[in-house]
Amino acid sequence: MANLAEWVEGARPRTLPAALSPVLAGSGVAWFADAFSPLLAGLALVVALALQIGVNFANDYSDGIRGTDADRVGPLRLVGSGVAEPRHVRDAAFACFGLAAVAGLVIVVLIAQWWLLAVGAAAIAAAWFYTGGSHPYGYLGLGEVFVFVFFGLVAVAGTVYVQVGSVPAAAWWAAVAIGSLACLILVANNLRDLDTDLTAGKRTLATRLGDAGTRRAFVGLVGLAVLGVVGVAATSSWWALLGLAMLPVLARPTMAVVRGVSGRDLIGVLKQTGLAELACAAGLFVGLLVA
């Protein structure tokens, strides 16, 4: 039976900036619009964190029972390593999805926007079917698309909407920046696992683009994130350029990717990329706070 430390590692805490960042950036936009609500922002954060941990456990379960994680380079996989029963990991994923659903329902009740229930259901379905089901979209090279949509557009715009009641242009630009950086984490992850995914038959975007193409995609996403931050500044306040605080954090991992670092050496790139996303979101929040 897995111990507490192994469950924590299985939750993949290094990915949690992808959950915190959209809520932080979106709350900055809400503050700029004089509509920030600590309660609604806190509930949005619970939804985001629960979904992120849930999708991590769901991926662990689905990849584990398929054998995709049998020879994994990265951090511990609960099912693939055999330290936890598959059904326990699956139940942990469902518990997280349940928590996200409850927090989301509270938001809907508070703002009386019942159509958001459909958005929440779609987010939970996307979390499960990334590697779950008979035709997981993560095995079709669509993982980055769904991450951009749900951990970028939906998460940031949703955080803004539940507080402001609308989605201004600055929110969409912030969503582009945060979504690009969330994709960057997945690109780094799939670049690290490229060889093992090819062997297991997991057709991620990295396996489709190949090593060189994936590295170019990484650099392109950095550029798109910069464009997103500039877009926020142009549609709100130039103080939002504090979001470019991500660039010093991204310098080392980007150079590592360009130089051709692979395998275990990309684990550090993953961590630094997650911190860069958090730096971007924090910069946007502080910039829009002082504007």
Short mmCIF file of N, CA and C in Angstrom, two decimals, residues 6 8-15 60 69 71-78 80-81 189 192-193 264 266-268 270:
data_model
loop_
_atom_site.label_atom_id
_atom_site.label_comp_id
_atom_site.label_asym_id
_atom_site.label_seq_id
_atom_site.Cartn_x
_atom_site.Cartn_y
_atom_site.Cartn_z
N GLU A 6 4.24 8.85 -0.94
CA GLU A 6 4.07 8.36 -2.31
C GLU A 6 2.78 8.89 -2.93
N VAL A 8 1.46 11.79 -2.19
CA VAL A 8 1.76 13.20 -2.50
C VAL A 8 2.55 13.29 -3.79
N GLU A 9 3.56 12.43 -3.95
CA GLU A 9 4.35 12.44 -5.18
C GLU A 9 3.49 12.05 -6.38
N GLY A 10 2.57 11.09 -6.16
CA GLY A 10 1.67 10.68 -7.23
C GLY A 10 0.73 11.78 -7.67
N ALA A 11 0.45 12.73 -6.76
CA ALA A 11 -0.41 13.87 -7.10
C ALA A 11 0.32 14.87 -7.98
N ARG A 12 1.65 14.70 -8.11
CA ARG A 12 2.51 15.52 -8.98
C ARG A 12 2.41 17.01 -8.62
N PRO A 13 2.89 17.38 -7.44
CA PRO A 13 2.79 18.77 -6.99
C PRO A 13 3.48 19.77 -7.92
N ARG A 14 4.45 19.31 -8.71
CA ARG A 14 5.12 20.24 -9.63
C ARG A 14 4.18 20.76 -10.71
N THR A 15 3.05 20.10 -10.91
CA THR A 15 2.10 20.57 -11.92
C THR A 15 1.09 21.56 -11.34
N ASP A 60 -2.44 8.66 -14.06
CA ASP A 60 -1.68 7.59 -13.41
C ASP A 60 -2.42 6.27 -13.55
N ASP A 69 3.15 3.33 -18.36
CA ASP A 69 4.09 3.80 -17.33
C ASP A 69 5.05 2.72 -16.86
N ASP A 71 7.87 1.80 -17.98
CA ASP A 71 9.27 2.20 -18.05
C ASP A 71 9.36 3.71 -18.10
N ARG A 72 8.81 4.37 -17.08
CA ARG A 72 8.70 5.82 -17.05
C ARG A 72 9.98 6.45 -16.52
N VAL A 73 10.41 7.55 -17.18
CA VAL A 73 11.63 8.25 -16.77
C VAL A 73 11.37 9.18 -15.60
N GLY A 74 10.20 9.79 -15.55
CA GLY A 74 9.92 10.85 -14.59
C GLY A 74 9.57 10.38 -13.20
N PRO A 75 8.83 11.23 -12.46
CA PRO A 75 8.50 10.94 -11.07
C PRO A 75 7.66 9.67 -10.92
N LEU A 76 7.49 9.26 -9.66
CA LEU A 76 6.77 8.04 -9.33
C LEU A 76 5.37 8.01 -9.93
N ARG A 77 5.00 6.86 -10.49
CA ARG A 77 3.63 6.60 -10.91
C ARG A 77 3.09 5.51 -10.00
N LEU A 78 1.99 5.78 -9.36
CA LEU A 78 1.47 4.88 -8.33
C LEU A 78 1.10 3.51 -8.89
N GLY A 80 1.79 2.33 -12.16
CA GLY A 80 2.88 1.77 -12.95
C GLY A 80 3.96 1.15 -12.12
N SER A 81 4.24 1.73 -10.94
CA SER A 81 5.28 1.19 -10.07
C SER A 81 4.77 0.07 -9.19
N ASN A 189 7.06 17.77 -20.64
CA ASN A 189 6.78 16.43 -20.12
C ASN A 189 6.81 15.39 -21.24
N ARG A 192 10.28 14.76 -22.64
CA ARG A 192 11.03 13.87 -21.76
C ARG A 192 10.64 12.41 -22.00
N ASP A 193 9.35 12.16 -22.22
CA ASP A 193 8.84 10.80 -22.35
C ASP A 193 8.74 10.34 -23.80
N ARG A 264 16.02 12.30 -18.23
CA ARG A 264 15.92 12.79 -16.85
C ARG A 264 16.33 14.24 -16.71
N LEU A 266 15.41 16.60 -18.31
CA LEU A 266 14.26 17.48 -18.56
C LEU A 266 13.35 17.61 -17.34
N ILE A 267 13.59 16.83 -16.29
CA ILE A 267 12.77 16.94 -15.09
C ILE A 267 12.91 18.34 -14.48
N GLY A 268 14.13 18.86 -14.46
CA GLY A 268 14.36 20.22 -13.97
C GLY A 268 13.68 21.25 -14.85
N LEU A 270 10.88 20.84 -16.40
CA LEU A 270 9.47 20.82 -16.01
C LEU A 270 9.22 21.71 -14.79
#
